[in-house]
Amino acid sequence: MRKIAISLLIFIGSLLSASTDTESPVVGILTQELRPNGLIMRHFPDKTSFIAASYVKYLEGGGARVVPIWIGRNHSYYKNLMYKINGVLLPGGSNWFNQSNGYAEAGEHIMQLAVELNHKGRYMPVWGICLGMEFLIYMMANNKEHRVDCNAKNMILPIEFREDYKSSRLFGTISYDVAVAMTTENVTSHWHRFCYTEQDFRNNPLTQIWRVLSVNHDWHGSEFISTVEHVMYPFYGVQFHPEKPQFEFHKSSIPHTAAAIVSSQFFADFFVSEARKSNQSFANESELAMMLIYNYKPEYTGILKSIYTQQYLFSNVEMGLEVRHAHPFG
Ligand SMILES: *[C@@H]1O[C@H](CO)[C@@H](O)[C@H](O)[C@H]1NC(C)=O
Ligand SMILES: *[C@@H]1O[C@H](CO)[C@@H](O)[C@H](O)[C@H]1NC(C)=O
Ligand SMILES: *[C@@H]1O[C@H](CO)[C@@H](O)[C@H](O)[C@H]1NC(C)=O
Ligand SMILES: *[C@@H]1O[C@H](CO)[C@@H](O)[C@H](O)[C@H]1NC(C)=O
């Protein structure tokens, strides 16, 4: 009797999960290499890649569950995963994406698949933050470099909306109060040495691909693009770090005011609502359970003087890569 009741529960549970999978989307976050012989590798010698926990908490705060996307895997791995998850977040970092590295190689598979999925009418939103936005634009420009040098490190800025920002998908539903907070208070955390400019976008013309929703000015007063959305696909990029105000406490420029939290939350809520529009799912609950980030525990790396308060760290074995014996004896 008990057994039947449990099976019945599981059966009802599977019906419920099947009908609600758009309500609780699963979003992939791309991992990236740890700096070789850097601070974290010295403390955790078997770890080779990471995700800053702020990105995970940021999406979780919007109602999503997170799956890490490994670097260094083959196309079948990315294809399998991309046909199951409901969105992708390309995080910031200090990788050089125009040289061969795990982030760029994986990112290429991911973007090719994201375009393929959207092309097939399967909604696949992508959210690029800082380096992630730079990479997204680079990929959609057929790997052509459009970034220029700038200096927007260590800046906290309000958002300078373009006049028609309210007619965009991203800001179409923004409330008056949140828009006022974004434009009148220092709410966004900038830390980047490259910028895209509207002038370059107009000349090339990347304005046929991207809609520029906001700009900002760097330490030299040079204008750069700070928010974009793709004209056709649900791809979005922000040059600032909306995941930091709630979750990062390094002493560099991170606003923690109520206005900054409300602004950041707006972007998380928006992206997760985009992911809800995807109706892809894993084969079953156990397959999903194996992939979720809950299988890993973040480390308190802020105490080790990392710029990230907490980080998820992964070894080659955890990523399903061969053990490379990176630290042989002798
Ligand atoms: C991709 O890698 C997996 C293991 O990670 C392997 O089983 C599979 O055969 C590989 N596929 C191709 C096409 O190389
Ligand atoms: C959802 O799934 C159905 C059937 O698999 C498909 O026909 C439909 O296009 C999908 N909708 C979206 C928004 O992906
Ligand atoms: C924002 O920051 C700038 C420079 O850091 C400062 O001059 C300005 O007063 C700040 N604005 C607000 C509304 O706090
Ligand atoms: C769940 O799906 C995976 C992948 O398709 C499969 O290998 C596994 O047997 C399934 N498990 C259950 C309990 O149905």
Short mmCIF file of C-alpha atoms and ligand atoms in Angstrom, two decimals:
data_model
loop_
_atom_site.label_atom_id
_atom_site.label_comp_id
_atom_site.label_asym_id
_atom_site.label_seq_id
_atom_site.Cartn_x
_atom_site.Cartn_y
_atom_site.Cartn_z
CA MET A 1 0.00 0.00 0.00
CA ARG A 2 2.77 2.35 1.06
CA LYS A 3 4.70 1.41 -2.07
CA ILE A 4 1.72 2.18 -4.29
CA ALA A 5 1.18 5.50 -2.53
CA ILE A 6 4.80 6.45 -3.12
CA SER A 7 4.70 5.46 -6.79
CA LEU A 8 1.50 7.43 -7.16
CA LEU A 9 3.19 10.42 -5.58
CA ILE A 10 6.14 10.07 -7.94
CA PHE A 11 3.75 9.77 -10.87
CA ILE A 12 1.81 12.90 -9.83
CA GLY A 13 5.13 14.60 -9.16
CA SER A 14 6.33 13.85 -12.67
CA LEU A 15 3.08 15.17 -14.13
CA LEU A 16 3.48 18.34 -12.10
CA SER A 17 7.10 18.79 -13.07
CA ALA A 18 6.22 18.21 -16.71
CA SER A 19 3.58 20.89 -16.63
CA THR A 20 5.61 23.38 -14.63
CA ASP A 21 9.02 23.18 -16.26
CA THR A 22 8.63 26.65 -17.72
CA GLU A 23 7.89 27.94 -14.25
CA SER A 24 11.21 26.83 -12.78
CA PRO A 25 13.77 27.19 -15.53
CA VAL A 26 17.25 25.71 -15.47
CA VAL A 27 20.01 28.03 -16.61
CA GLY A 28 23.56 27.02 -17.54
CA ILE A 29 26.53 29.12 -16.43
CA LEU A 30 29.78 28.70 -18.32
CA THR A 31 32.83 27.84 -16.20
CA GLN A 32 36.24 29.34 -16.93
CA GLU A 33 39.88 28.51 -16.24
CA LEU A 34 41.45 29.41 -12.95
CA ARG A 35 44.57 31.47 -13.46
CA PRO A 36 47.48 28.98 -13.59
CA ASN A 37 49.47 29.18 -10.36
CA GLY A 38 47.17 31.95 -9.17
CA LEU A 39 45.91 32.47 -5.65
CA ILE A 40 43.09 29.93 -5.84
CA MET A 41 45.14 27.19 -7.51
CA ARG A 42 47.75 27.53 -4.79
CA HIS A 43 45.08 26.84 -2.16
CA PHE A 44 43.14 24.23 -4.16
CA PRO A 45 45.73 22.44 -6.34
CA ASP A 46 43.35 19.94 -7.93
CA LYS A 47 40.90 22.62 -9.13
CA THR A 48 41.18 23.97 -12.67
CA SER A 49 38.01 25.98 -13.31
CA PHE A 50 35.47 28.09 -11.43
CA ILE A 51 32.20 29.97 -11.37
CA ALA A 52 31.90 32.97 -9.06
CA ALA A 53 29.05 32.06 -6.71
CA SER A 54 27.50 35.51 -7.19
CA TYR A 55 26.30 34.47 -10.68
CA VAL A 56 24.65 31.38 -9.23
CA LYS A 57 22.95 33.25 -6.39
CA TYR A 58 21.91 35.99 -8.80
CA LEU A 59 19.98 33.54 -11.00
CA GLU A 60 18.66 31.63 -8.01
CA GLY A 61 17.34 34.93 -6.65
CA GLY A 62 15.30 35.24 -9.86
CA GLY A 63 13.82 31.76 -9.42
CA ALA A 64 16.12 29.70 -11.65
CA ARG A 65 18.16 26.61 -10.88
CA VAL A 66 21.71 26.47 -12.16
CA VAL A 67 23.73 23.90 -14.06
CA PRO A 68 27.47 24.46 -14.56
CA ILE A 69 28.61 24.20 -18.19
CA TRP A 70 32.09 22.68 -18.37
CA ILE A 71 34.89 24.02 -20.51
CA GLY A 72 37.08 21.73 -22.57
CA ARG A 73 34.38 19.28 -23.68
CA ASN A 74 33.40 18.20 -27.19
CA HIS A 75 30.49 19.37 -29.34
CA SER A 76 28.21 16.45 -28.37
CA TYR A 77 28.44 17.49 -24.72
CA TYR A 78 27.38 21.08 -25.47
CA LYS A 79 24.68 19.94 -27.88
CA ASN A 80 23.20 17.52 -25.40
CA LEU A 81 23.12 20.14 -22.64
CA MET A 82 21.92 23.04 -24.78
CA TYR A 83 18.88 21.02 -25.85
CA LYS A 84 17.88 20.55 -22.20
CA ILE A 85 18.50 23.83 -20.40
CA ASN A 86 16.37 26.99 -20.67
CA GLY A 87 19.01 29.69 -20.91
CA VAL A 88 22.72 30.47 -20.67
CA LEU A 89 24.67 33.02 -18.67
CA LEU A 90 28.10 33.96 -20.00
CA PRO A 91 29.92 35.40 -16.99
CA GLY A 92 32.57 38.07 -16.76
CA GLY A 93 36.21 37.29 -16.17
CA SER A 94 39.65 38.17 -17.40
CA ASN A 95 39.98 35.65 -20.20
CA TRP A 96 41.26 36.58 -23.63
CA PHE A 97 38.54 35.24 -25.81
CA ASN A 98 40.25 35.83 -29.12
CA GLN A 99 43.00 33.41 -28.18
CA SER A 100 42.37 29.76 -27.77
CA ASN A 101 41.05 28.98 -24.32
CA GLY A 102 38.32 26.93 -22.70
CA TYR A 103 35.91 29.82 -22.20
CA ALA A 104 36.10 30.93 -25.83
CA GLU A 105 36.00 27.41 -27.26
CA ALA A 106 33.02 26.39 -25.16
CA GLY A 107 31.41 29.76 -25.81
CA GLU A 108 31.66 29.16 -29.54
CA HIS A 109 29.81 25.84 -29.29
CA ILE A 110 27.22 27.44 -27.02
CA MET A 111 26.53 30.41 -29.27
CA GLN A 112 26.34 28.28 -32.39
CA LEU A 113 23.80 26.06 -30.63
CA ALA A 114 21.88 29.02 -29.18
CA VAL A 115 21.45 30.45 -32.68
CA GLU A 116 20.48 27.01 -34.02
CA LEU A 117 17.86 26.55 -31.29
CA ASN A 118 16.30 29.98 -31.76
CA HIS A 119 16.35 29.43 -35.49
CA LYS A 120 14.34 26.23 -34.96
CA GLY A 121 11.81 28.18 -32.91
CA ARG A 122 13.05 26.83 -29.56
CA TYR A 123 13.52 29.83 -27.30
CA MET A 124 17.09 29.97 -25.94
CA PRO A 125 17.99 33.20 -24.15
CA VAL A 126 21.62 34.17 -23.53
CA TRP A 127 22.74 36.78 -21.01
CA GLY A 128 26.30 38.10 -21.31
CA ILE A 129 27.87 40.03 -18.46
CA CYS A 130 31.01 42.18 -18.93
CA LEU A 131 33.43 39.82 -20.74
CA GLY A 132 30.35 37.70 -21.53
CA MET A 133 28.76 40.65 -23.35
CA GLU A 134 32.04 41.38 -25.15
CA PHE A 135 32.22 37.74 -26.21
CA LEU A 136 28.57 37.62 -27.30
CA ILE A 137 29.02 40.63 -29.57
CA TYR A 138 32.30 39.25 -30.94
CA MET A 139 30.65 35.91 -31.77
CA MET A 140 27.66 37.53 -33.47
CA ALA A 141 30.06 39.70 -35.50
CA ASN A 142 31.57 36.54 -37.00
CA ASN A 143 34.58 36.65 -34.68
CA LYS A 144 35.55 40.14 -35.70
CA GLU A 145 37.08 42.33 -33.02
CA HIS A 146 35.18 45.57 -32.46
CA ARG A 147 36.33 46.44 -28.96
CA VAL A 148 38.37 49.53 -28.33
CA ASP A 149 40.60 50.29 -25.36
CA CYS A 150 38.97 52.28 -22.61
CA ASN A 151 39.29 52.69 -18.88
CA ALA A 152 36.16 51.84 -16.95
CA LYS A 153 37.80 49.96 -14.10
CA ASN A 154 36.57 50.57 -10.61
CA MET A 155 33.59 52.77 -11.53
CA ILE A 156 30.10 52.92 -10.04
CA LEU A 157 27.69 54.57 -12.46
CA PRO A 158 24.02 55.34 -13.08
CA ILE A 159 22.60 54.01 -16.37
CA GLU A 160 22.29 56.46 -19.27
CA PHE A 161 19.31 55.14 -21.20
CA ARG A 162 18.87 55.74 -24.91
CA GLU A 163 15.69 57.70 -25.60
CA ASP A 164 13.63 54.78 -26.90
CA TYR A 165 14.78 52.29 -24.23
CA LYS A 166 11.18 51.76 -23.08
CA SER A 167 10.29 50.18 -26.42
CA SER A 168 12.91 47.44 -25.92
CA ARG A 169 12.15 43.94 -24.67
CA LEU A 170 14.58 44.31 -21.78
CA PHE A 171 13.25 47.59 -20.40
CA GLY A 172 9.72 47.37 -21.78
CA THR A 173 8.23 46.42 -18.42
CA ILE A 174 10.47 48.44 -16.13
CA SER A 175 8.60 50.37 -13.45
CA TYR A 176 8.98 54.10 -13.10
CA ASP A 177 10.61 53.77 -9.67
CA VAL A 178 13.26 51.32 -10.83
CA ALA A 179 14.03 53.39 -13.92
CA VAL A 180 14.47 56.46 -11.71
CA ALA A 181 16.78 54.52 -9.37
CA MET A 182 18.87 53.35 -12.32
CA THR A 183 19.24 56.79 -13.89
CA THR A 184 19.71 58.94 -10.80
CA GLU A 185 21.79 56.75 -8.49
CA ASN A 186 25.14 55.03 -8.75
CA VAL A 187 23.83 51.52 -9.23
CA THR A 188 26.11 49.69 -11.68
CA SER A 189 29.55 48.23 -11.05
CA HIS A 190 32.00 48.59 -13.94
CA TRP A 191 35.35 46.87 -14.21
CA HIS A 192 36.54 46.64 -17.81
CA ARG A 193 39.38 47.82 -20.04
CA PHE A 194 37.61 47.29 -23.35
CA CYS A 195 34.51 49.02 -24.66
CA TYR A 196 32.19 48.98 -27.62
CA THR A 197 31.09 52.29 -29.09
CA GLU A 198 27.90 53.26 -30.87
CA GLN A 199 29.94 54.96 -33.56
CA ASP A 200 31.64 51.66 -34.43
CA PHE A 201 28.30 49.87 -34.27
CA ARG A 202 26.82 52.39 -36.73
CA ASN A 203 29.76 52.22 -39.12
CA ASN A 204 29.96 48.45 -39.37
CA PRO A 205 26.85 48.13 -39.10
CA LEU A 206 26.33 46.18 -35.93
CA THR A 207 23.19 48.25 -35.34
CA GLN A 208 21.44 45.80 -37.68
CA ILE A 209 22.20 43.06 -35.16
CA TRP A 210 22.12 44.88 -31.84
CA ARG A 211 19.91 47.47 -30.35
CA VAL A 212 21.82 49.80 -28.02
CA LEU A 213 19.71 50.49 -24.93
CA SER A 214 22.13 52.42 -22.76
CA VAL A 215 25.58 53.98 -22.72
CA ASN A 216 28.02 55.20 -20.08
CA HIS A 217 31.19 57.28 -19.94
CA ASP A 218 34.57 55.99 -18.79
CA TRP A 219 37.19 57.77 -16.63
CA HIS A 220 38.30 59.78 -19.71
CA GLY A 221 34.73 60.80 -20.56
CA SER A 222 34.59 58.50 -23.59
CA GLU A 223 31.17 57.11 -24.30
CA PHE A 224 30.71 53.35 -24.47
CA ILE A 225 27.79 50.94 -24.85
CA SER A 226 26.56 49.49 -21.56
CA THR A 227 23.40 47.54 -22.50
CA VAL A 228 22.38 45.78 -25.72
CA GLU A 229 19.72 43.41 -26.92
CA HIS A 230 19.83 41.40 -30.12
CA VAL A 231 17.25 42.58 -32.65
CA MET A 232 16.08 39.04 -33.44
CA TYR A 233 17.25 36.53 -30.81
CA PRO A 234 16.76 36.70 -27.03
CA PHE A 235 20.41 37.62 -26.49
CA TYR A 236 21.27 40.39 -24.03
CA GLY A 237 24.48 41.98 -22.88
CA VAL A 238 25.43 44.29 -20.04
CA GLN A 239 28.91 45.72 -19.71
CA PHE A 240 28.47 46.16 -15.94
CA HIS A 241 28.01 43.55 -13.21
CA PRO A 242 24.39 43.22 -12.01
CA GLU A 243 25.34 40.11 -9.99
CA LYS A 244 27.73 41.98 -7.70
CA PRO A 245 25.70 44.41 -5.53
CA GLN A 246 23.84 41.67 -3.66
CA PHE A 247 26.58 39.08 -3.49
CA GLU A 248 30.12 40.47 -3.77
CA PHE A 249 31.83 42.38 -0.99
CA HIS A 250 35.32 43.00 -2.27
CA LYS A 251 36.29 46.56 -1.50
CA SER A 252 36.45 47.63 -5.15
CA SER A 253 33.57 49.59 -6.65
CA ILE A 254 30.47 47.64 -5.78
CA PRO A 255 27.37 49.58 -4.77
CA HIS A 256 25.31 48.04 -1.97
CA THR A 257 22.59 50.67 -1.66
CA ALA A 258 18.90 49.78 -1.78
CA ALA A 259 18.74 51.39 -5.24
CA ALA A 260 21.59 49.19 -6.50
CA ILE A 261 19.93 46.04 -5.18
CA VAL A 262 16.58 46.92 -6.77
CA SER A 263 18.29 47.63 -10.11
CA SER A 264 20.28 44.41 -10.06
CA GLN A 265 17.24 42.38 -9.15
CA PHE A 266 15.41 43.85 -12.15
CA PHE A 267 17.95 42.28 -14.52
CA ALA A 268 17.84 38.89 -12.77
CA ASP A 269 14.04 38.86 -12.84
CA PHE A 270 14.02 39.81 -16.51
CA PHE A 271 16.47 37.14 -17.60
CA VAL A 272 14.82 34.36 -15.62
CA SER A 273 11.45 35.37 -17.10
CA GLU A 274 13.06 34.97 -20.52
CA ALA A 275 14.26 31.50 -19.53
CA ARG A 276 10.68 30.60 -18.53
CA LYS A 277 9.71 31.00 -22.18
CA SER A 278 11.82 27.98 -23.07
CA ASN A 279 10.06 24.67 -22.70
CA GLN A 280 13.10 22.41 -22.98
CA SER A 281 13.71 19.97 -20.17
CA PHE A 282 15.93 17.16 -18.97
CA ALA A 283 14.94 13.54 -19.70
CA ASN A 284 13.87 13.07 -16.08
CA GLU A 285 14.41 14.38 -12.56
CA SER A 286 17.43 12.17 -11.86
CA GLU A 287 19.26 13.37 -14.95
CA LEU A 288 18.63 16.96 -13.87
CA ALA A 289 19.64 16.23 -10.28
CA MET A 290 23.02 14.94 -11.44
CA MET A 291 23.73 18.14 -13.34
CA LEU A 292 22.61 20.80 -10.87
CA ILE A 293 25.15 22.96 -9.09
CA TYR A 294 23.76 21.66 -5.76
CA ASN A 295 26.24 18.79 -6.20
CA TYR A 296 29.07 21.24 -5.45
CA LYS A 297 29.86 23.51 -2.53
CA PRO A 298 31.20 27.03 -2.91
CA GLU A 299 34.41 28.02 -1.09
CA TYR A 300 34.76 31.21 0.94
CA THR A 301 37.51 32.66 -1.25
CA GLY A 302 36.99 36.26 -0.14
CA ILE A 303 38.90 35.35 3.02
CA LEU A 304 41.85 34.39 0.78
CA LYS A 305 41.77 37.88 -0.76
CA SER A 306 40.05 36.78 -3.97
CA ILE A 307 37.88 39.45 -5.58
CA TYR A 308 35.04 36.91 -5.34
CA THR A 309 33.43 36.39 -1.95
CA GLN A 310 32.55 32.79 -2.81
CA GLN A 311 33.54 30.58 -5.71
CA TYR A 312 32.54 27.19 -7.00
CA LEU A 313 35.76 25.36 -7.91
CA PHE A 314 35.93 22.34 -10.18
CA SER A 315 38.58 19.72 -10.92
CA ASN A 316 39.16 18.05 -14.28
CA VAL A 317 37.63 14.88 -12.88
CA GLU A 318 34.47 16.74 -11.84
CA MET A 319 34.27 18.27 -15.32
CA GLY A 320 34.48 14.85 -16.95
CA LEU A 321 37.88 15.58 -18.42
CA GLU A 322 40.84 13.27 -18.23
CA VAL A 323 43.06 13.64 -15.20
CA ARG A 324 45.97 15.52 -16.66
CA HIS A 325 48.42 14.98 -13.78
CA ALA A 326 49.06 18.69 -13.68
CA HIS A 327 51.04 18.36 -10.47
CA PRO A 328 53.24 15.28 -10.88
CA PHE A 329 55.65 14.37 -8.14
CA GLY A 330 59.26 15.23 -8.79
C1 LIG B 1 32.58 13.38 -26.62
O1 LIG B 1 33.07 13.10 -25.33
C2 LIG B 1 32.42 12.02 -24.67
C3 LIG B 1 33.04 11.87 -23.29
O2 LIG B 1 33.20 13.08 -22.67
C4 LIG B 1 32.61 10.74 -25.45
O3 LIG B 1 31.89 9.71 -24.82
C5 LIG B 1 32.10 10.95 -26.86
O4 LIG B 1 32.37 9.79 -27.62
C6 LIG B 1 32.74 12.16 -27.50
N1 LIG B 1 32.12 12.40 -28.79
C7 LIG B 1 32.79 12.66 -29.91
C8 LIG B 1 31.97 12.87 -31.13
O5 LIG B 1 34.00 12.72 -29.92
C1 LIG B 2 7.23 23.71 -26.69
O1 LIG B 2 7.17 22.34 -27.04
C2 LIG B 2 6.30 22.02 -28.08
C3 LIG B 2 6.26 20.52 -28.26
O2 LIG B 2 7.47 19.93 -27.96
C4 LIG B 2 6.71 22.76 -29.35
O3 LIG B 2 5.84 22.45 -30.40
C5 LIG B 2 6.69 24.23 -29.08
O4 LIG B 2 7.15 24.93 -30.19
C6 LIG B 2 7.56 24.56 -27.90
N1 LIG B 2 7.42 25.96 -27.58
C7 LIG B 2 8.47 26.76 -27.36
C8 LIG B 2 8.14 28.17 -27.00
O5 LIG B 2 9.63 26.40 -27.40
C1 LIG B 3 27.94 58.95 -8.17
O1 LIG B 3 29.35 58.87 -8.12
C2 LIG B 3 30.00 60.04 -8.57
C3 LIG B 3 31.48 59.82 -8.64
O2 LIG B 3 31.89 58.67 -8.02
C4 LIG B 3 29.64 61.20 -7.66
O3 LIG B 3 30.25 62.38 -8.13
C5 LIG B 3 28.13 61.37 -7.65
O4 LIG B 3 27.76 62.35 -6.72
C6 LIG B 3 27.45 60.08 -7.28
N1 LIG B 3 26.01 60.22 -7.45
C7 LIG B 3 25.14 59.84 -6.54
C8 LIG B 3 23.70 60.10 -6.85
O5 LIG B 3 25.47 59.31 -5.50
C1 LIG B 4 16.71 9.37 -16.96
O1 LIG B 4 17.21 9.74 -18.21
C2 LIG B 4 18.50 9.23 -18.50
C3 LIG B 4 19.00 9.87 -19.79
O2 LIG B 4 18.09 9.69 -20.82
C4 LIG B 4 18.46 7.72 -18.53
O3 LIG B 4 19.74 7.22 -18.79
C5 LIG B 4 17.95 7.20 -17.20
O4 LIG B 4 17.79 5.80 -17.26
C6 LIG B 4 16.64 7.87 -16.84
N1 LIG B 4 16.30 7.50 -15.47
C7 LIG B 4 15.07 7.23 -15.08
C8 LIG B 4 14.89 6.92 -13.61
O5 LIG B 4 14.12 7.17 -15.85
#
